[in-house]
PDB file of C-alpha atoms in Angstrom:
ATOM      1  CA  UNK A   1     179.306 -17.892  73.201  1.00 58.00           C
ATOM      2  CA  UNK A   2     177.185 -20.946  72.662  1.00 65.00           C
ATOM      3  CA  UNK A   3     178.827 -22.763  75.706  1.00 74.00           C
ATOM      4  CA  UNK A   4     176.130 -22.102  78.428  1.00 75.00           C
ATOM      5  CA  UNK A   5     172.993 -22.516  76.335  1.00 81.00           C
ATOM      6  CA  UNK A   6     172.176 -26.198  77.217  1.00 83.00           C
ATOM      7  CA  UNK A   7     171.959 -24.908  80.659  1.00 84.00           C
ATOM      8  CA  UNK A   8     169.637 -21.838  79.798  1.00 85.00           C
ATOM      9  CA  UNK A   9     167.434 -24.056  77.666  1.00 89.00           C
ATOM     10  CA  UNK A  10     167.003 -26.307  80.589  1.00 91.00           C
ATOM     11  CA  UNK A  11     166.539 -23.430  83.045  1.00 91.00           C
ATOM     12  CA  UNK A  12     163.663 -21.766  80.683  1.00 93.00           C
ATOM     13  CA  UNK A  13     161.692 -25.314  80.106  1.00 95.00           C
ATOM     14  CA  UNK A  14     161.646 -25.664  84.059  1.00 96.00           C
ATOM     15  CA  UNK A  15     160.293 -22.270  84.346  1.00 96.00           C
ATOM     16  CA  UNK A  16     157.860 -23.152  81.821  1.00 97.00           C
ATOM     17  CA  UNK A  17     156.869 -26.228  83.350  1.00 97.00           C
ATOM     18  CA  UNK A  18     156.408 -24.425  86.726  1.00 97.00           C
ATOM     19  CA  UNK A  19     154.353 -21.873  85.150  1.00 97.00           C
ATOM     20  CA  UNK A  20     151.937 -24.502  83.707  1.00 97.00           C
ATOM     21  CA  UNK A  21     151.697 -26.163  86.781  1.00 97.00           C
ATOM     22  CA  UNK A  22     151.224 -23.058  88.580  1.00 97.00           C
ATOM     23  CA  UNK A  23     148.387 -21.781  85.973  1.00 95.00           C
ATOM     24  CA  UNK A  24     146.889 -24.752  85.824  1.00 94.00           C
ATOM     25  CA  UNK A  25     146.389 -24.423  89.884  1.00 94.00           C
ATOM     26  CA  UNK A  26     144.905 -21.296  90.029  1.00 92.00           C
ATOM     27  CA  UNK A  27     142.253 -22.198  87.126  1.00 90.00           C
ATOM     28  CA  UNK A  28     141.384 -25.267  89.350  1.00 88.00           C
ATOM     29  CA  UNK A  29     140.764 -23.154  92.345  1.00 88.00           C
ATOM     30  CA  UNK A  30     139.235 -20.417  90.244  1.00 86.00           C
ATOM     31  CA  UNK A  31     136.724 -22.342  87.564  1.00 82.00           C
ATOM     32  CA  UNK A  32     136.317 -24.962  90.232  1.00 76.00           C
ATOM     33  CA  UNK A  33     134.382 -23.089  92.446  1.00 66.00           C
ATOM     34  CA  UNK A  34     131.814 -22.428  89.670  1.00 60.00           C
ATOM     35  CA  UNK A  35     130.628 -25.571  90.222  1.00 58.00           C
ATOM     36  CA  UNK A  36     128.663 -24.261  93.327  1.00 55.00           C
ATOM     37  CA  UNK A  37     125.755 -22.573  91.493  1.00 56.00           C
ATOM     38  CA  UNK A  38     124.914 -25.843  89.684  1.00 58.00           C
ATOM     39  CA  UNK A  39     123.872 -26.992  92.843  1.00 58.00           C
ATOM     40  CA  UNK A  40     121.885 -23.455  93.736  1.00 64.00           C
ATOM     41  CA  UNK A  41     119.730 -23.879  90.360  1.00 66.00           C
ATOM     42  CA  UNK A  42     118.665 -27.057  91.596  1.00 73.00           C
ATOM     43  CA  UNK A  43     117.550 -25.172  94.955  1.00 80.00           C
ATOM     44  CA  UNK A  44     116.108 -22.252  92.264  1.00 79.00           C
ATOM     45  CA  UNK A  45     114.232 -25.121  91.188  1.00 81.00           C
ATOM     46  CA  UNK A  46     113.044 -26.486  94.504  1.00 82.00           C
ATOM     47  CA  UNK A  47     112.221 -22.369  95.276  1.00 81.00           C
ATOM     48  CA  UNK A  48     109.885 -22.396  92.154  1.00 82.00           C
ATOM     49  CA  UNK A  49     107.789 -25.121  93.088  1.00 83.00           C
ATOM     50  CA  UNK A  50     107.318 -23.953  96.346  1.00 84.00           C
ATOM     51  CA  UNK A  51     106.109 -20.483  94.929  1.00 80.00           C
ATOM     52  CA  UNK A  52     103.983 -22.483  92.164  1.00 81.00           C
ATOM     53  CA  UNK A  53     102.509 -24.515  94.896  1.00 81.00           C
ATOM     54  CA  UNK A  54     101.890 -21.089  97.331  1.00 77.00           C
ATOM     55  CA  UNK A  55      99.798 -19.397  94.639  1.00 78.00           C
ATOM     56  CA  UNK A  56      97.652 -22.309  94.159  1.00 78.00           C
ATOM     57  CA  UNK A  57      97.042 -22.624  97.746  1.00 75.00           C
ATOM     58  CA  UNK A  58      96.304 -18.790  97.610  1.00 73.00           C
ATOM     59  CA  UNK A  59      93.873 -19.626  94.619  1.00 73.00           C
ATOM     60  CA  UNK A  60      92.321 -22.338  96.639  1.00 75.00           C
ATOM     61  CA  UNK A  61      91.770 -20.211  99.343  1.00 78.00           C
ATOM     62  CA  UNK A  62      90.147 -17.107  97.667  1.00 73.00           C
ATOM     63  CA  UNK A  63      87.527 -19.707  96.122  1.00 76.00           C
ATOM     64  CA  UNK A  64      86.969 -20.912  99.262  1.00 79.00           C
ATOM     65  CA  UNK A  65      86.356 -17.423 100.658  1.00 80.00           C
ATOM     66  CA  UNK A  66      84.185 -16.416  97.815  1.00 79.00           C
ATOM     67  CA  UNK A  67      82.386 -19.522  98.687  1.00 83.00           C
ATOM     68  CA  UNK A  68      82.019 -18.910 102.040  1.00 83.00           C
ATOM     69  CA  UNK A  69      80.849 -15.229 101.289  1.00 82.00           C
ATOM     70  CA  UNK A  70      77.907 -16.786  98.951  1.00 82.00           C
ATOM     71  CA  UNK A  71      77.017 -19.281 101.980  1.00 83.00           C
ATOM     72  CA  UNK A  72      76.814 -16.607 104.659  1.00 83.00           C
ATOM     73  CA  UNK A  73      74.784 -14.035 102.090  1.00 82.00           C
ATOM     74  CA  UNK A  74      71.777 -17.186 101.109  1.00 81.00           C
ATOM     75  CA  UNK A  75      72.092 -17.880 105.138  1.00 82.00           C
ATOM     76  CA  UNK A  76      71.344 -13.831 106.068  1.00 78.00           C
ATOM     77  CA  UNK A  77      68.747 -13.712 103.081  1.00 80.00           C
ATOM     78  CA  UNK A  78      66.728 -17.129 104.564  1.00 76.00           C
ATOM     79  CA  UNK A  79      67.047 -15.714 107.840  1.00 73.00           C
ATOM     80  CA  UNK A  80      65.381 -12.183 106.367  1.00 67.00           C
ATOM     81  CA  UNK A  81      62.806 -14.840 104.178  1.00 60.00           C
ATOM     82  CA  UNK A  82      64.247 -12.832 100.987  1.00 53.00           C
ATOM     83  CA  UNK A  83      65.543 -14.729  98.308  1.00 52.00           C
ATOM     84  CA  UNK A  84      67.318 -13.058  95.373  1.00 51.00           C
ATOM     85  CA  UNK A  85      70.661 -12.929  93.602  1.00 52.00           C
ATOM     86  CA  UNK A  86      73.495 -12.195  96.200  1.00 51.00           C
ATOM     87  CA  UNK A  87      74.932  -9.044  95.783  1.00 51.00           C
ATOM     88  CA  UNK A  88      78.409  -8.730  97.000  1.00 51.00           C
ATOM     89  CA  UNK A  89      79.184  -5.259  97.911  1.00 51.00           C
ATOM     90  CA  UNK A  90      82.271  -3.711  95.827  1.00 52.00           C
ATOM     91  CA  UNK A  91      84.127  -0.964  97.492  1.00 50.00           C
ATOM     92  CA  UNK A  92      84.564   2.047  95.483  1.00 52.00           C
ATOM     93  CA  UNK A  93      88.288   2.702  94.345  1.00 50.00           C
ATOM     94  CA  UNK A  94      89.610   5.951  96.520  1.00 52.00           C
ATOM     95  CA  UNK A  95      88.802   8.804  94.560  1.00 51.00           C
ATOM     96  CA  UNK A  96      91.009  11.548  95.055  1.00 53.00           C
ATOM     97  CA  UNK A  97      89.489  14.014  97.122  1.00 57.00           C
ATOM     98  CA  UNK A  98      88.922  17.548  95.178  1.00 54.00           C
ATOM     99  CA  UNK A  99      91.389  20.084  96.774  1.00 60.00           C
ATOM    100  CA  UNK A 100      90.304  22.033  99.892  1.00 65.00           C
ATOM    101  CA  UNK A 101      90.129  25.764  99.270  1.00 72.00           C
ATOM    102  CA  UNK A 102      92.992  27.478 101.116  1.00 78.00           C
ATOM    103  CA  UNK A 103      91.994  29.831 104.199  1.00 86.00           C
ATOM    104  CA  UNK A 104      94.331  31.899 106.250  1.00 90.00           C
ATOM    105  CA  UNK A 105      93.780  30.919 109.858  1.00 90.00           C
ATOM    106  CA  UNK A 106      93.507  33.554 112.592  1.00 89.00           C
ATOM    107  CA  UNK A 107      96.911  34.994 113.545  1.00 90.00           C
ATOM    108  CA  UNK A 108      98.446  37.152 116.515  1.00 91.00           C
ATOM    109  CA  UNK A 109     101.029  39.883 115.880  1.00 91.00           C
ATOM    110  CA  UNK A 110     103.328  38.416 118.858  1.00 91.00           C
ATOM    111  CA  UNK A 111     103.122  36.091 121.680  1.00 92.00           C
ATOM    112  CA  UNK A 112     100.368  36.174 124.337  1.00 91.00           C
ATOM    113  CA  UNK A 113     101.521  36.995 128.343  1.00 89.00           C
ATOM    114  CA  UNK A 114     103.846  34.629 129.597  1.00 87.00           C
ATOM    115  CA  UNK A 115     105.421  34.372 125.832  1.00 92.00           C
ATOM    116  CA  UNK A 116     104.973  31.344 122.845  1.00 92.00           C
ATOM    117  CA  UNK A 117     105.099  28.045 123.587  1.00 92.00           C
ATOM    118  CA  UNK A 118     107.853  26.069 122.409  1.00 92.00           C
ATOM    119  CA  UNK A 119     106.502  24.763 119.012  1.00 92.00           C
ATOM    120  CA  UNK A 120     110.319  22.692 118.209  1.00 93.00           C
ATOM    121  CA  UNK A 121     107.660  20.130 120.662  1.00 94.00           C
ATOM    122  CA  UNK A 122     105.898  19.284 117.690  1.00 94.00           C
ATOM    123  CA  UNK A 123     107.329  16.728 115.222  1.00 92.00           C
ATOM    124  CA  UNK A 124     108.691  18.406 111.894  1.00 90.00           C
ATOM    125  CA  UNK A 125     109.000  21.760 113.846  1.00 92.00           C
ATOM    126  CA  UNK A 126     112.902  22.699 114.365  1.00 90.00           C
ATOM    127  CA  UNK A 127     114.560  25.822 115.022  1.00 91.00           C
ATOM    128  CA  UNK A 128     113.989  27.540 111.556  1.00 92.00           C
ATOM    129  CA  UNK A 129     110.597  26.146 110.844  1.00 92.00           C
ATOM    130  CA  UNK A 130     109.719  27.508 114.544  1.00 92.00           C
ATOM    131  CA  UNK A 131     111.212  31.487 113.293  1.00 93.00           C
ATOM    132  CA  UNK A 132     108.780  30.798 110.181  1.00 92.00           C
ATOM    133  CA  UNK A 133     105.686  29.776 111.653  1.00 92.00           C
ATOM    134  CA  UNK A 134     105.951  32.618 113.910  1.00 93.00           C
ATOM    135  CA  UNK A 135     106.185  35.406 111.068  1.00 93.00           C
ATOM    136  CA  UNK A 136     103.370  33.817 110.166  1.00 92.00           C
ATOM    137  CA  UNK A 137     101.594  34.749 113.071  1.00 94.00           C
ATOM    138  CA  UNK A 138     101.671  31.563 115.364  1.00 94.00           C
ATOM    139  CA  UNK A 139     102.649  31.309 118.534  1.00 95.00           C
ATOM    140  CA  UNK A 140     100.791  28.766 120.440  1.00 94.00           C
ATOM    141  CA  UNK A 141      99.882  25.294 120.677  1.00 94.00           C
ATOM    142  CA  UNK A 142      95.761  26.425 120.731  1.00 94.00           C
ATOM    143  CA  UNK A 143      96.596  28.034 117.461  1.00 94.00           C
ATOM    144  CA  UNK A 144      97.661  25.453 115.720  1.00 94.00           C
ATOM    145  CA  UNK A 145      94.942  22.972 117.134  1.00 93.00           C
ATOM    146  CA  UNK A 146      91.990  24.694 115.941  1.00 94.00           C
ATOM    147  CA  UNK A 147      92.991  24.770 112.153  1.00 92.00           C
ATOM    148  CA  UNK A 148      90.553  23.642 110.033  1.00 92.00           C
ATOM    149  CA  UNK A 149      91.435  21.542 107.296  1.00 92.00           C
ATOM    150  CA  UNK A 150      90.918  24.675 104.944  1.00 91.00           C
ATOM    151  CA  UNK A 151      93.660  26.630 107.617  1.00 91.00           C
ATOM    152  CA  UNK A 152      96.304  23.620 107.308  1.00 91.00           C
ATOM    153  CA  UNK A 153      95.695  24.121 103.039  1.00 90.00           C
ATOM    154  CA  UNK A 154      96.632  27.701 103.429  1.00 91.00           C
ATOM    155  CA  UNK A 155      99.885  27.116 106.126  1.00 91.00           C
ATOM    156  CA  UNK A 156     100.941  23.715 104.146  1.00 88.00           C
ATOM    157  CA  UNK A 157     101.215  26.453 101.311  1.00 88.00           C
ATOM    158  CA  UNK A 158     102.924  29.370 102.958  1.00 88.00           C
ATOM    159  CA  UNK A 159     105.652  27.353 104.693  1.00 88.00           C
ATOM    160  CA  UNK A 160     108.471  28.563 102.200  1.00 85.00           C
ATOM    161  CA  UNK A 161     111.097  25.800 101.631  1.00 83.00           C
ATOM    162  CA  UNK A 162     108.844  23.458 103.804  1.00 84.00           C
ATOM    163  CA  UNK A 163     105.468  22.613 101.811  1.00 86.00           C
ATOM    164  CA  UNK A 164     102.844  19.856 103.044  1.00 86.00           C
ATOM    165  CA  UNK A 165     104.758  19.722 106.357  1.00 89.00           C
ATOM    166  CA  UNK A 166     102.111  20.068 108.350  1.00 91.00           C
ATOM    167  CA  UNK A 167      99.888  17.636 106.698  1.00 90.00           C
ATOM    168  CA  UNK A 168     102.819  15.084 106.797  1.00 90.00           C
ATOM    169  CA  UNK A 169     103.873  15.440 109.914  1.00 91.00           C
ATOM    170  CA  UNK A 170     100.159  15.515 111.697  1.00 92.00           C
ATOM    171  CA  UNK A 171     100.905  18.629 113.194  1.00 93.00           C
ATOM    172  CA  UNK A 172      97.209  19.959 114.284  1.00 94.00           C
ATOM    173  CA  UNK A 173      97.057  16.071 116.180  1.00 94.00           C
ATOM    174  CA  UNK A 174      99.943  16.998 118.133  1.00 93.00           C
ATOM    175  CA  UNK A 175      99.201  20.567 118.758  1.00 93.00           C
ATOM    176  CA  UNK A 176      95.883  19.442 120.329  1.00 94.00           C
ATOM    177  CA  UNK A 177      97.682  16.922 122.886  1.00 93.00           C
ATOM    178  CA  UNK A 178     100.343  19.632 123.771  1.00 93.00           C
ATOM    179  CA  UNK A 179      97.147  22.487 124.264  1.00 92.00           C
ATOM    180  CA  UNK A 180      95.102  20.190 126.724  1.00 92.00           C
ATOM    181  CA  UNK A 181      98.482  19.827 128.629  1.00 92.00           C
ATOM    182  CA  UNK A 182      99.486  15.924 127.500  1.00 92.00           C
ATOM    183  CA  UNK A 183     103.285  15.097 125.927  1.00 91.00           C
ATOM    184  CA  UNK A 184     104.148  13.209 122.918  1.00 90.00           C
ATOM    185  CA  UNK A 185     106.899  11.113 122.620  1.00 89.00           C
ATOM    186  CA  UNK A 186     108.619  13.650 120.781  1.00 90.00           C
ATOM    187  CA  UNK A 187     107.948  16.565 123.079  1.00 90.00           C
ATOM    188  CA  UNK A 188     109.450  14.443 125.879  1.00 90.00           C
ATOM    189  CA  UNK A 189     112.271  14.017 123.812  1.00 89.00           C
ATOM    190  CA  UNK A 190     113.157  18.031 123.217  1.00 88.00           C
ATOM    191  CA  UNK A 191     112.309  18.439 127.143  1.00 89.00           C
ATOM    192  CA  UNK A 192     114.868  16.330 128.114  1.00 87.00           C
ATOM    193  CA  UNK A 193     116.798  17.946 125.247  1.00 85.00           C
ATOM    194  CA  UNK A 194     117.538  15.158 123.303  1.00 81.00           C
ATOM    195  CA  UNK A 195     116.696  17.031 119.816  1.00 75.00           C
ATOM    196  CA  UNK A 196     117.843  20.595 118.969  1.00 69.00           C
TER     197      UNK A 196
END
C-alpha cells in the first residue's frame, strides 16, 4: 500500500511548486500594474498647480478690471468737470416676476373656409397635442400669434398632460412666422415629412 507514495509525494510538491510559481505570476501582472497611478498623482499634482496658478491669474485680472472701471469712471467724471465718489452701478438680482393673471384667448368653434392649418408645424405640437389645442378652440396659426402673455398663462394651464408647453417651446414666436407666410426649420422638416 505504501509502495507508490514516494512518487505521489514528489508529484504533489511539483504541483505545489507550479502553483507558486504560477500565483506568484499573476500577482506580478496584477499588483504590478498599480504602479501606474503613482505616476498619475504626480500629474494630479502638476494639474493642481496649474488650477492654483489659473485662479490667481483670474484674481489678477478682476483687479485689473475693477481698476480699469475706476480709471474710465474719474476719466468720464473730468470730462463732465464733476468730481465725486465713483459709483459703480450694481445690477439688481432677477426678481421673479409676479405671475400673469390667466385669460382665455378668443376661440372659434371649428376651422375657418379652406380648413385649420397644420399646427404639428410648430415645435412641441404633435398629433395629440394638435386634437387638444383644437378642442380648445384653435385652429390657426393667427390664433395662436396674437396671444397675449395673459392668453399663453391661461393655454400653458389648460393643456392637460402638457403644461408650460407653450411657454417652453416659444410657440406664439413660431406661430407669428408661420401666419405672415415664413417656415421654420421645423415646419420644413414636417413638410418634407420628416416628423410625424
Amino acid at each position: 500500500m505504501f509502495e507508490n507514495w514516494g512518487f505521489l509525494i514528489t508529484e504533489m510538491v511539483v504541483l505545489l511548486v507550479l502553483a507558486a510559481i504560477l500565483g506568484l505570476i499573476v500577482g506580478w501582472i496584477v499588483w504590478g500594474r498599480r504602479k501606474a497611478p503613482t505616476a498619475a498623482v504626480g500629474e494630479v499634482e502638476v494639474l493642481r498647480a496649474e488650477l492654483a496658478t489659473c485662479r490667481e491669474a483670474g484674481t489678477d485680472q478682476a483687479a485689473e478690471i475693477a481698476r480699469l472701471q475706476d480709471k474710465v469712471a474719474s476719466l468720464e467724471r473730468s470730462e463732465s468737470g464733476t468730481s465725486g465718489p465713483t459709483v459703480v452701478p450694481t445690477r439688481e438680482p432677477d426678481q421673479p416676476q409676479a405671475p400673469i393673471a390667466a385669460v382665455k384667448p378668443a376661440t372659434i368653434d371649428g376651422p375657418r373656409e379652406g380648413g385649420a392649418d397644420d399646427l404639428k408645424q410648430i415645435k412641441g405640437i404633435g398629433p395629440k397635442l394638435e386634437t387638444l389645442v383644437n378642442k380648445l378652440g384653435f385652429y390657426h396659426f393667427d390664433q395662436i400669434a396674437a396671444w397675449t402673455p395673459a392668453e399663453v398663462s391661461w393655454v400653458d394651464d389648460n393643456l392637460e398632460g402638457f403644461k408650460g408647453r407653450v411657454t417652453r417651446d416659444g410657440w406664439v414666436e413660431q406661430a407669428r412666422v408661420l401666419a405672415d407666410g415664413g417656415a421654420t426649420a421645423f415646419s420644413k422638416k414636417v413638410k418634407d415629412g420628416d416628423v410625424y
